[in-house]
Coordinates of N, CA and C and ligand atoms in Angstrom, one line a residue:
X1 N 27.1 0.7 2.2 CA 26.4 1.9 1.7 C 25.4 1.4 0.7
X2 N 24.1 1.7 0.8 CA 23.1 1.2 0.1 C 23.1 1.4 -1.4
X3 N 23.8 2.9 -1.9 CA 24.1 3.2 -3.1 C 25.0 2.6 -3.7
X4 N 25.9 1.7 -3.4 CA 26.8 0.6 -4.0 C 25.6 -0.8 -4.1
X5 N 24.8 -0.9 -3.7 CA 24.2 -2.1 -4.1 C 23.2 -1.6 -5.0
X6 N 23.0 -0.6 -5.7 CA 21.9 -0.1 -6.0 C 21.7 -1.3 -7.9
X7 N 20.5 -0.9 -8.2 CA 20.3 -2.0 -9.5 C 19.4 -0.7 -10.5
X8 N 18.7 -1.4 -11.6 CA 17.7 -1.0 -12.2 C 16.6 -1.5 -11.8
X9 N 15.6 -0.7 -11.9 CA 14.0 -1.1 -11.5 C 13.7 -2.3 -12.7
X10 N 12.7 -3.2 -12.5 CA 12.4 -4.7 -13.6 C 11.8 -3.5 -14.7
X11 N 11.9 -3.3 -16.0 CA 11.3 -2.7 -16.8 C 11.9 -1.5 -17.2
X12 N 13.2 -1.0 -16.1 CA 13.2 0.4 -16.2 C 15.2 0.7 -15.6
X13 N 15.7 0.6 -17.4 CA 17.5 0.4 -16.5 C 17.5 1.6 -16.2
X14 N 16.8 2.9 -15.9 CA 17.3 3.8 -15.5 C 17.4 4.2 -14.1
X15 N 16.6 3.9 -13.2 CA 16.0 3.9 -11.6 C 17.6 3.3 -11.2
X16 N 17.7 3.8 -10.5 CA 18.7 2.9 -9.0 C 17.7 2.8 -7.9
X17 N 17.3 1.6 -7.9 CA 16.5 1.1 -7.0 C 16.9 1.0 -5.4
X18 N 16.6 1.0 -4.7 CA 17.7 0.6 -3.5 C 16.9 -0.7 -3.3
X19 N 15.5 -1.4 -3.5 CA 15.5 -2.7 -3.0 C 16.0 -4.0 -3.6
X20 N 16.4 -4.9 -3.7 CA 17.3 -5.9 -4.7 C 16.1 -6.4 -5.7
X21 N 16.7 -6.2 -6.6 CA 15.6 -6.4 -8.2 C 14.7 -7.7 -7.7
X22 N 15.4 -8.6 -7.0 CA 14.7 -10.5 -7.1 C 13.6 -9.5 -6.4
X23 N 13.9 -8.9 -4.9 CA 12.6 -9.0 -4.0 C 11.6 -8.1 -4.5
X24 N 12.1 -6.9 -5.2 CA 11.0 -6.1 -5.7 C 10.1 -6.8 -7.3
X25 N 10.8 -7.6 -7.9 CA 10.1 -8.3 -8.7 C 9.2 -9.4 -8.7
X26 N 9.4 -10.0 -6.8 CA 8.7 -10.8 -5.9 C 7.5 -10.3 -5.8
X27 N 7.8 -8.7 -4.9 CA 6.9 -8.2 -4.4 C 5.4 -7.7 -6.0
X28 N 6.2 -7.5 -6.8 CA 5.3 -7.1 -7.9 C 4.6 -8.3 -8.8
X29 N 4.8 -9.7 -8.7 CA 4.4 -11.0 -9.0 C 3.1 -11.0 -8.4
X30 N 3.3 -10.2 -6.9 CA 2.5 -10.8 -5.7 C 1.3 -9.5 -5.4
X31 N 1.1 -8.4 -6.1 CA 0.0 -7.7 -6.3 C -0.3 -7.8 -7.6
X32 N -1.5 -7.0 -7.5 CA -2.8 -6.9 -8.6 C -2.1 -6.4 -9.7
X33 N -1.8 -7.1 -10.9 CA -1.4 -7.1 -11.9 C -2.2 -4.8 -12.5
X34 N -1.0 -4.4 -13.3 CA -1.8 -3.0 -14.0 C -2.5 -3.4 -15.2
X35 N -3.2 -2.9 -15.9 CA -4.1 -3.1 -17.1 C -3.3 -2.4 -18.3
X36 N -3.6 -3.1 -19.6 CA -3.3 -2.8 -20.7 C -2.7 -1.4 -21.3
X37 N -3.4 -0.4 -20.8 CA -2.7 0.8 -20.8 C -2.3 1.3 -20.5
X38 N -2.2 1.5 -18.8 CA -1.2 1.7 -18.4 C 0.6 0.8 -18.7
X39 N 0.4 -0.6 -19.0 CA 1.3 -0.9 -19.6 C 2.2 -0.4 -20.9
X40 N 1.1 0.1 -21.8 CA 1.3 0.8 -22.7 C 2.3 2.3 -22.4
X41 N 1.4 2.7 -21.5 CA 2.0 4.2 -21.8 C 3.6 4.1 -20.5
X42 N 3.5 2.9 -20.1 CA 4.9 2.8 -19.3 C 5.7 2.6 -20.4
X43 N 5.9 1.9 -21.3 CA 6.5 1.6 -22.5 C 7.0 2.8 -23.7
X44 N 5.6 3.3 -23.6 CA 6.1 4.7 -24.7 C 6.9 5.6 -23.3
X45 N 6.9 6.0 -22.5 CA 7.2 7.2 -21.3 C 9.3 6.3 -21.4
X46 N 8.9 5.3 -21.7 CA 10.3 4.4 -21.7 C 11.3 5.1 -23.3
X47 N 10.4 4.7 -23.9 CA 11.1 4.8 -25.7 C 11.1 6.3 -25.7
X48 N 9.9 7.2 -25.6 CA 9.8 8.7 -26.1 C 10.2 9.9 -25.2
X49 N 10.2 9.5 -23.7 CA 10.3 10.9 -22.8 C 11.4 10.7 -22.3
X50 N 12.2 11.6 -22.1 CA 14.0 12.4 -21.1 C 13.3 11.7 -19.7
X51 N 14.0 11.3 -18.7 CA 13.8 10.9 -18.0 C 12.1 9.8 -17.3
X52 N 12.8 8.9 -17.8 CA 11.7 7.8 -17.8 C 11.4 7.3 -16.7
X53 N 12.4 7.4 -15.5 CA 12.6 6.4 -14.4 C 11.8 7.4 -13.5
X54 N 11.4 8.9 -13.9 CA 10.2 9.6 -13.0 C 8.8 8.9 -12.7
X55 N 8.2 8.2 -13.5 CA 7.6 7.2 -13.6 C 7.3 6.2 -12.3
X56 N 6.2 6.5 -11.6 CA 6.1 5.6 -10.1 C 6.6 4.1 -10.6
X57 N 6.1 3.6 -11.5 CA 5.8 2.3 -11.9 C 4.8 1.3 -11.3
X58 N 4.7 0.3 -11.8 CA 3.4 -1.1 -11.3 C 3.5 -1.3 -10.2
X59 N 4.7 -1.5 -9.1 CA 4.7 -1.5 -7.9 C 3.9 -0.3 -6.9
X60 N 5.0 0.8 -7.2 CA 3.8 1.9 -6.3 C 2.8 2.3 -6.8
X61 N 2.5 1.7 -8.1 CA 1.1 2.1 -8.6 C 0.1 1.7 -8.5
X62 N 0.3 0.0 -8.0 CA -0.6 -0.7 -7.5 C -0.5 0.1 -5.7
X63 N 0.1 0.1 -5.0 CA 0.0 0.9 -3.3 C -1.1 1.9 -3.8
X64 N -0.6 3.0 -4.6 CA -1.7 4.4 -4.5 C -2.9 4.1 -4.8
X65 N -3.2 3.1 -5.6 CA -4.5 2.6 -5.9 C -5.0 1.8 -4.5
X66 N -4.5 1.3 -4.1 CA -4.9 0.5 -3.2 C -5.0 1.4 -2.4
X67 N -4.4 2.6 -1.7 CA -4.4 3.5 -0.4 C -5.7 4.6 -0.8
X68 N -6.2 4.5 -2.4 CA -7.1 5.2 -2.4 C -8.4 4.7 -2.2
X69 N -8.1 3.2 -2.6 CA -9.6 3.0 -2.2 C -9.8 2.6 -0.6
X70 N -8.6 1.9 -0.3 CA -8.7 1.8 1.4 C -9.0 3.3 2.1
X71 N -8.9 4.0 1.6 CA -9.2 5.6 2.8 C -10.6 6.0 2.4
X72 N -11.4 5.2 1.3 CA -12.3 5.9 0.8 C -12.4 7.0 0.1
X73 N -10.9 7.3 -0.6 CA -10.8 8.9 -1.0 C -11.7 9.4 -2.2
X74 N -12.7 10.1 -2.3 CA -13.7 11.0 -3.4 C -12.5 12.1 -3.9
X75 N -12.0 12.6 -3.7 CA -11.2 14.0 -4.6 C -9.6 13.2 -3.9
X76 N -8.9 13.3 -5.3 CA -7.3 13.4 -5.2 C -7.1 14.9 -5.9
X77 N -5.3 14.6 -4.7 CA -5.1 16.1 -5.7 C -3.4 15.2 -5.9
X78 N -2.9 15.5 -7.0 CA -1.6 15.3 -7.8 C -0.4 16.3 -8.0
X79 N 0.7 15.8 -7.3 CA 1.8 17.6 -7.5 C 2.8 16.7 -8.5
X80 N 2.8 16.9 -9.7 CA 3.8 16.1 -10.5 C 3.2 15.3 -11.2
X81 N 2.4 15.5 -12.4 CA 2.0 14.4 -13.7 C 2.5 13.2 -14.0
X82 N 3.5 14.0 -14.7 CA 4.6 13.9 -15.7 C 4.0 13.4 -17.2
X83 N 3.8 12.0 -17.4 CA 3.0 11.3 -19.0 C 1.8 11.0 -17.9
X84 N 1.1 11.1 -16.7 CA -0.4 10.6 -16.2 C -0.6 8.8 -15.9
X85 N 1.3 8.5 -15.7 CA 1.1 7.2 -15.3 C 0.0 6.9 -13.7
X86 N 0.6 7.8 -12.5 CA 0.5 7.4 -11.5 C -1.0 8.0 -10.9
X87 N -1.4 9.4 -12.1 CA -3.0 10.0 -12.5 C -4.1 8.6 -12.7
X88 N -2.9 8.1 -13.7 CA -3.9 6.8 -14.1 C -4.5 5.7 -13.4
X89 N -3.5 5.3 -12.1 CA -3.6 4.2 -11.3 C -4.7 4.8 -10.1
X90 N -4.4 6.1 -10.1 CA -5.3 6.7 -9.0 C -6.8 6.9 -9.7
X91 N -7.1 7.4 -10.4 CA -8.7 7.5 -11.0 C -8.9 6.0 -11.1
X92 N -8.2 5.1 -11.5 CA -9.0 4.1 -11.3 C -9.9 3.4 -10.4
X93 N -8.8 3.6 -8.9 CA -9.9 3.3 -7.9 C -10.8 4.2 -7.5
X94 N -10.7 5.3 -7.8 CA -11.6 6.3 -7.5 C -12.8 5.6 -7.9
X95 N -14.3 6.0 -7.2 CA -15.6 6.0 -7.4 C -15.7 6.3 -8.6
X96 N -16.9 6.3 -9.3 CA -17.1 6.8 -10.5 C -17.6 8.5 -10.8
X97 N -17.8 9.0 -9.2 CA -18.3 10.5 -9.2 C -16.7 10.8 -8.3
X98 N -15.5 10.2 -8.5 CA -14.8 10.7 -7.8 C -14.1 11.6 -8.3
X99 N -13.0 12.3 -8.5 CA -12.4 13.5 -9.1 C -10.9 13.4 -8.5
X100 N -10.0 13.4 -9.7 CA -8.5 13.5 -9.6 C -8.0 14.7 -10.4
X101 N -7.3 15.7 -9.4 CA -6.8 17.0 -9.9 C -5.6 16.8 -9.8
X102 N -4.5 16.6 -11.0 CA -3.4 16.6 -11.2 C -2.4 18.0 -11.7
X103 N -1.2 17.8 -11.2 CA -0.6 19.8 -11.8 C 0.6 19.2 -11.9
X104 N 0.7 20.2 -13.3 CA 2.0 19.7 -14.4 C 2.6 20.8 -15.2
X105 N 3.7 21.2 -14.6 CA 4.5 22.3 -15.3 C 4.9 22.3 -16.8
X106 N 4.9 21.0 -17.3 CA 6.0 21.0 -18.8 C 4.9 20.4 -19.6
X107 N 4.1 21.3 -20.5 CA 3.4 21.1 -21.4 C 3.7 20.2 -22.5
X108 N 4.8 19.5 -23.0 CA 5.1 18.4 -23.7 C 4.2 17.6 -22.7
X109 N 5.1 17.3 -21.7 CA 4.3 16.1 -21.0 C 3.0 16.1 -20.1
X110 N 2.4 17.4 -20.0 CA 1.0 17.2 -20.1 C 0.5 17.0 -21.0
X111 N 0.6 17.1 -22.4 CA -0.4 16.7 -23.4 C -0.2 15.1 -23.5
X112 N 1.2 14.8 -23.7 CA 1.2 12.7 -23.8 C 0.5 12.7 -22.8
X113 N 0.2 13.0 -21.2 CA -0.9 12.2 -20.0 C -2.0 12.7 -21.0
X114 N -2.8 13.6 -20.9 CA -3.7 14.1 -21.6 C -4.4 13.0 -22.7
X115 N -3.2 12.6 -23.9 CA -3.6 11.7 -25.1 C -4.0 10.4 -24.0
X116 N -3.2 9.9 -23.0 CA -3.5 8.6 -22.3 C -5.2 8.7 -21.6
X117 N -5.0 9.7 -21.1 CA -6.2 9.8 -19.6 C -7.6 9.7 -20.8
X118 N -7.1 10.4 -22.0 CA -8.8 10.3 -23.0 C -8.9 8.9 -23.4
X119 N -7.8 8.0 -23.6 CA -8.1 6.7 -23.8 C -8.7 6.0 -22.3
X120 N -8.3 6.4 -21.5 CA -9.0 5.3 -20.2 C -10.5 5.6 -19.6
X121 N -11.2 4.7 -19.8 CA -12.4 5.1 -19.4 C -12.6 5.4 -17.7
X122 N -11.8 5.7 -17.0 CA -11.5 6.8 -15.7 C -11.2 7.9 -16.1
X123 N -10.8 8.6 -17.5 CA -10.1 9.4 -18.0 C -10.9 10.9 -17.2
X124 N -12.2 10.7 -17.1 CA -13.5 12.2 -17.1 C -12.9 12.1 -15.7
X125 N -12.9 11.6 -14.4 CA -12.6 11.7 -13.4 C -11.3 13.1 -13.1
X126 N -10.1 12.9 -14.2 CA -9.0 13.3 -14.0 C -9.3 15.0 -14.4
X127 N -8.8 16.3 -13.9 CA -8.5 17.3 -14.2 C -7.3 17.4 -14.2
X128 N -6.5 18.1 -15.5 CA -5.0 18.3 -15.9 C -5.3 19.9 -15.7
X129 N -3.8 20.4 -14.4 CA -3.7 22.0 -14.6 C -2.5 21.9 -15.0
X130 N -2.3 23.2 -16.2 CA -1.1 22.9 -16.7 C -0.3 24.2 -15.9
X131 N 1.3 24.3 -15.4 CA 1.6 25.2 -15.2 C 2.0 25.0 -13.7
X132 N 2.9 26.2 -12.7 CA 3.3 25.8 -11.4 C 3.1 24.9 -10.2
X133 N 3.0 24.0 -9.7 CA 1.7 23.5 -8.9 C 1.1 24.5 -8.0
X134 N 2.6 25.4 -7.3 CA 2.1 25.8 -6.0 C 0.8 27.3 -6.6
X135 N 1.2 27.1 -7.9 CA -0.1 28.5 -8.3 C -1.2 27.8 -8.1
X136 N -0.7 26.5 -9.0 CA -2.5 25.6 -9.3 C -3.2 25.5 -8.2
X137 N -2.3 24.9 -6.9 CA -3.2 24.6 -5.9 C -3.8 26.0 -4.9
X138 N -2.7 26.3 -5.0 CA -3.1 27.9 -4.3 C -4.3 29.0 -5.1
X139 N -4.8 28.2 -6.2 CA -5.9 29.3 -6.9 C -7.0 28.2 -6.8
X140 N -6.8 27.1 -6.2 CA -7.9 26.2 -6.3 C -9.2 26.7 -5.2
X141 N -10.5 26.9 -5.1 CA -11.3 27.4 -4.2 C -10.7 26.7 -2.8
X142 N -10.6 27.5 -1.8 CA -10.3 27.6 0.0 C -11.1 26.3 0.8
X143 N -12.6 26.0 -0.4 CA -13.1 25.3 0.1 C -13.3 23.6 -0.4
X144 N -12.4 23.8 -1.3 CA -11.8 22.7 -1.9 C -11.2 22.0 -1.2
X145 N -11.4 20.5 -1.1 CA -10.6 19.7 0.6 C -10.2 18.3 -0.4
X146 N -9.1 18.0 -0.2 CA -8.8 16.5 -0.5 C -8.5 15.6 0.4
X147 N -9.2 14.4 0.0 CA -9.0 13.2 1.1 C -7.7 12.5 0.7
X148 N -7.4 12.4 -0.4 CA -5.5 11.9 -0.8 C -4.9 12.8 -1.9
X149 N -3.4 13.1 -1.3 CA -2.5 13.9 -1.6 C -1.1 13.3 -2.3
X150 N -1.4 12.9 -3.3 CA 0.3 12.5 -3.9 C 1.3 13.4 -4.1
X151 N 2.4 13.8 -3.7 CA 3.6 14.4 -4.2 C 4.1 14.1 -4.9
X152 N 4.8 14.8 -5.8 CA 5.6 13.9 -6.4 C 6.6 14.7 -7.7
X153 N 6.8 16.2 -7.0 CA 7.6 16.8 -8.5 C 8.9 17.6 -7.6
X154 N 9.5 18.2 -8.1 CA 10.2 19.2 -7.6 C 10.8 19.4 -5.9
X155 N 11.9 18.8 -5.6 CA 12.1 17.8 -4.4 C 12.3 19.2 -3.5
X156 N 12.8 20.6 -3.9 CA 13.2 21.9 -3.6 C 12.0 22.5 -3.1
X157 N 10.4 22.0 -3.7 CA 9.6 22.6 -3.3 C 8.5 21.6 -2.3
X158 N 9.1 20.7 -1.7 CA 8.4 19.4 -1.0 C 7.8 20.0 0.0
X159 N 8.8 20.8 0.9 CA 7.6 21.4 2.1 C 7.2 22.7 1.9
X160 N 6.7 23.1 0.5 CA 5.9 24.2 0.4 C 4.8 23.7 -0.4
X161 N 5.2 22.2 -0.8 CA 3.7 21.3 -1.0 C 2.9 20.8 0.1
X162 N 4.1 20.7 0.6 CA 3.2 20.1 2.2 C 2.5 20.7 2.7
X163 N 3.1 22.3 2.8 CA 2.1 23.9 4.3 C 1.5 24.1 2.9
X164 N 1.1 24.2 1.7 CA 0.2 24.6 1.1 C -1.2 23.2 0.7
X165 N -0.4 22.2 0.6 CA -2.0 21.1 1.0 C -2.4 20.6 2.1
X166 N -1.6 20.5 3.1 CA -2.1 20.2 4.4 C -3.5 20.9 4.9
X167 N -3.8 21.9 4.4 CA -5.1 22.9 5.0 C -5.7 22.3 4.3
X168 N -5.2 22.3 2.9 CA -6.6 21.6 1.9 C -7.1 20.0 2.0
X169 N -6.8 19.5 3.1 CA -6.8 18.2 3.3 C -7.5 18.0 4.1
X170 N -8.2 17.4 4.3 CA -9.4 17.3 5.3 C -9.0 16.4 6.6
X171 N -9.4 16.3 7.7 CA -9.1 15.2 8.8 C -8.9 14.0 8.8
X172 N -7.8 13.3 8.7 CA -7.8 11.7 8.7 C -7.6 11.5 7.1
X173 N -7.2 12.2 6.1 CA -6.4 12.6 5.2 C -5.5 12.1 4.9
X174 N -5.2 12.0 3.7 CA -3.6 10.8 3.3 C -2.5 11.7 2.7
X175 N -1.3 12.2 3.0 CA -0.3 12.3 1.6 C 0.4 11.2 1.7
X176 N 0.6 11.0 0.2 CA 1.8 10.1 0.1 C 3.1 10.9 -0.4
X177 N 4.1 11.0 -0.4 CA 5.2 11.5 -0.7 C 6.4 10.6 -1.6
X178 N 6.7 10.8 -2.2 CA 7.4 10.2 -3.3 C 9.0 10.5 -2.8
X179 N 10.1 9.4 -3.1 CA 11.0 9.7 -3.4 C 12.2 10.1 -1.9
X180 N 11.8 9.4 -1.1 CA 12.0 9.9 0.7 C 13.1 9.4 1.0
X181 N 13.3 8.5 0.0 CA 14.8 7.9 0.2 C 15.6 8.5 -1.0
X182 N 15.0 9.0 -2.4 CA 16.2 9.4 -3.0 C 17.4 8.9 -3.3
X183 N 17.2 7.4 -3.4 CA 18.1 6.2 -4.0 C 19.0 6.3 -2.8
X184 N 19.0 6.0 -1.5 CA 19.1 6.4 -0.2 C 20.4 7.3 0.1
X185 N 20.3 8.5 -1.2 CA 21.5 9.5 -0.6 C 20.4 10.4 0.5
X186 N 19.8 10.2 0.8 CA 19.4 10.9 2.4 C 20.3 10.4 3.6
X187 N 20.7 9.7 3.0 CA 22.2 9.3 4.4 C 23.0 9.8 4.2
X188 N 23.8 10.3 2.9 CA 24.6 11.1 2.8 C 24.6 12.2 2.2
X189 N 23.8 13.5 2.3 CA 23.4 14.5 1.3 C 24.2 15.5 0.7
X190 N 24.4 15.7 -0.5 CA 25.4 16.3 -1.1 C 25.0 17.2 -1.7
X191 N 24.1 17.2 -2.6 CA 23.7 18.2 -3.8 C 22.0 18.9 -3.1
X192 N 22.1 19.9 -3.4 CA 20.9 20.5 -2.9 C 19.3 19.3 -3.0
X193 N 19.8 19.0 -4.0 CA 18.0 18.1 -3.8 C 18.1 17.1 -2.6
X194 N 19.6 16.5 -2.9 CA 19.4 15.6 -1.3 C 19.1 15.9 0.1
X195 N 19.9 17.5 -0.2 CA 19.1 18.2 1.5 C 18.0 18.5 1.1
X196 N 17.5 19.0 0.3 CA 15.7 19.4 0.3 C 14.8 17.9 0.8
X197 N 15.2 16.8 0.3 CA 14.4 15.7 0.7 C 14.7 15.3 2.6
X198 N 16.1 15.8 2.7 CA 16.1 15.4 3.9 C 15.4 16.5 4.8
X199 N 15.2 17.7 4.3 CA 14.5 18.3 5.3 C 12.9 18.2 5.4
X200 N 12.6 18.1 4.3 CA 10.9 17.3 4.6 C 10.6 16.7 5.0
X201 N 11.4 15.5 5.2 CA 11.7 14.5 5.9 C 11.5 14.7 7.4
X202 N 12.3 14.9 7.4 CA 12.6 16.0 9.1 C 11.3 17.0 9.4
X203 N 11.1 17.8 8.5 CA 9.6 18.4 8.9 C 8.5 17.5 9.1
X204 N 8.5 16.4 8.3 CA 7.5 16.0 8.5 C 7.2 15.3 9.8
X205 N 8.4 14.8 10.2 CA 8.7 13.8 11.5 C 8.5 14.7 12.7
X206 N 8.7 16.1 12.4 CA 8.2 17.3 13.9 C 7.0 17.6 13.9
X207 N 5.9 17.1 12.7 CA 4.7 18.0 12.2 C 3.8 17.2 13.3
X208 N 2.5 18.1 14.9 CA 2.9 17.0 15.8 C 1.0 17.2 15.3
X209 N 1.1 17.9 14.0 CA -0.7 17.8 13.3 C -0.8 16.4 12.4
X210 N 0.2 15.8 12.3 CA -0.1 14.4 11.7 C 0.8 13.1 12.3
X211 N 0.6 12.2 12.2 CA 1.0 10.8 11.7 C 1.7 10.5 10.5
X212 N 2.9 9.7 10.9 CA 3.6 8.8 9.7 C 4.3 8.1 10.0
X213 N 4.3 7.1 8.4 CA 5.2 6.0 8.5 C 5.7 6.4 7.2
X214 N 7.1 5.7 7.2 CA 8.0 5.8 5.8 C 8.1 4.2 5.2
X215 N 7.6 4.1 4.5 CA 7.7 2.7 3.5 C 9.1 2.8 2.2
X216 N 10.0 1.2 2.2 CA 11.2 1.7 1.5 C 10.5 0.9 0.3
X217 N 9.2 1.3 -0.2 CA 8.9 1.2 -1.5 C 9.4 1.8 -2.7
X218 N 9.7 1.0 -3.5 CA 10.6 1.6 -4.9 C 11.9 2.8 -4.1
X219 N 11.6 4.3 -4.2 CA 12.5 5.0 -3.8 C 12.1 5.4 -2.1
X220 N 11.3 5.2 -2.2 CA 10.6 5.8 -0.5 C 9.4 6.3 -0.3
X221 N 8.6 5.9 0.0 CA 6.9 6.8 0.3 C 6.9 7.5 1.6
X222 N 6.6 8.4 2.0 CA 6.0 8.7 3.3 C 4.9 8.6 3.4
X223 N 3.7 8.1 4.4 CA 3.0 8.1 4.4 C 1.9 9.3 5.7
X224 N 1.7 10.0 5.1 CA 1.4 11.2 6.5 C 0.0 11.1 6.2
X225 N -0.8 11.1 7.8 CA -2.0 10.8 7.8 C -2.8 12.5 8.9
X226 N -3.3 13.1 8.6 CA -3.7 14.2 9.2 C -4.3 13.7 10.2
X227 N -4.0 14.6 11.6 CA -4.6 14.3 12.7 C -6.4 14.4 12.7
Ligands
SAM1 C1 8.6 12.5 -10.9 S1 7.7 13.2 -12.1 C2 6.0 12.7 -11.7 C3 5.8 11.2 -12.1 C4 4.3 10.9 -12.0 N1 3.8 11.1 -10.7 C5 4.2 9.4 -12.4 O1 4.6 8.5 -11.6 O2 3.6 9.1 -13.5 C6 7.7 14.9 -11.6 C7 6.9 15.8 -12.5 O3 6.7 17.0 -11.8 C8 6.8 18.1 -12.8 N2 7.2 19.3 -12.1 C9 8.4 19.7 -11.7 N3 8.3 20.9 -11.1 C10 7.0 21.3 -11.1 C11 6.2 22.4 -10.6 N4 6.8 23.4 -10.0 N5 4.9 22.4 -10.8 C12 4.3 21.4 -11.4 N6 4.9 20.3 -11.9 C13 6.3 20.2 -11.7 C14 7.9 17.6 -13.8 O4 7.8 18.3 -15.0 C15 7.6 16.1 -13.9 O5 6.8 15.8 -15.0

């Protein structure tokens, strides 16, 4: 059972990782190192905030950067802040006229992203909405379209993130989805969040308007690409 071998993420004893520390510390050797402040504010998000291990980290933080500039994406949109770690990896590859809209329920931790995003000179790129997502995105103009979609908050509301950005996503479109393996209790689902993940899951795998692949990065990505 995968959850008997489970470890801590390199940096982070809180995560149960399901990939073995050596290979994911391999794997993170062997991409493009994060920059100074993002190292930083992994560090404080470590010492100062209640659940630290929400935190994508250097591994999928380098992928979303990389998946952003490979699709060419001009507008992100963000469902889950938290401190503006994985905000931060994404404005970076963005263009310089590109635009990242992030939404963040718990105003503690929108203001720490907030203090970070004004230190990074990507920072202007990023818009913080503070408050529900499914309000934020659902009051965003109709004609508002994003070319990449991070998930990444509230595992209960995953496919009412999905039928409410999917429209807003333009053709050939990226979400990434966070969290698909859920330290791989999606094999065995117990508590309401593990069935919420397994049914998105499942929705996403009947959705016959997109494409996907599931990567067992850190906890799990899905990768769904709009038809
Ligand atoms: C897993 S964390 C996001 C981590 C972040 N993407 C990163 O790697 O730096 C999930 C965040 O979603 C936020 N959240 C939970 N429910 C939400 C909701 N209904 N609307 C907006 N944000 C929500 C939580 O407060 C939390 O900060």
């Amino acid at each position: 059972m995968l959850l008997n071998k489970t470890h801590s993420e390199p940096g982070n004893p809180y995560v149960k990782a399901i990939i073995p520390r050596k290979v994911e510390e391999y794997c993170l050797r062997h991409s493009t190192p994060r920059n100074k402040l993002l190292r930083e504010l992994e560090k404080y998000t470590q010492r100062h905030c209640e659940s630290p291990q929400m935190l994508i980290g250097p591994h999928e933080g380098a992928l979303l950067a990389f998946l952003v500039r490979l699709t060419g994406a001009r507008r992100v949109l963000e469902i889950g802040t938290f401190t503006g770690y994985s905000a931060l990896c994404m404005a970076e590859a963005l263009p310089k006229n590109g635009q990242l809209v992030t939404c963040e329920i718990n105003p503690e931790r929108a203001e720490i992203a907030r203090s970070f995003i004004k230190r990074s000179p990507h920072g202007h790129k990023i818009k913080l909405l503070l408050g529900p997502a499914l309000e934020s995105v659902t009051k965003l103009p109709r004609a508002t379209k994003f070319d990449f979609v991070f998930i990444d908050a509230d595992k209960e509301n995953y496919v009412n993130y999905y039928e409410t950005v999917l429209p807003r996503l333009k053709p050939g479109g990226v979400i990434a989805a966070d969290n698909v393996l859920w330290s791989g209790r999606v094999l065995a689902p117990k508590k309401e969040s593990d069935r919420a993940v397994v049914k998105f899951n499942k929705h996403v795998r009947r959705d016959t308007r997109v494409e996907c692949v599931m990567l067992p990065v850190r906890d799990g990505v899905y990768l769904v690409r709009k038809r």
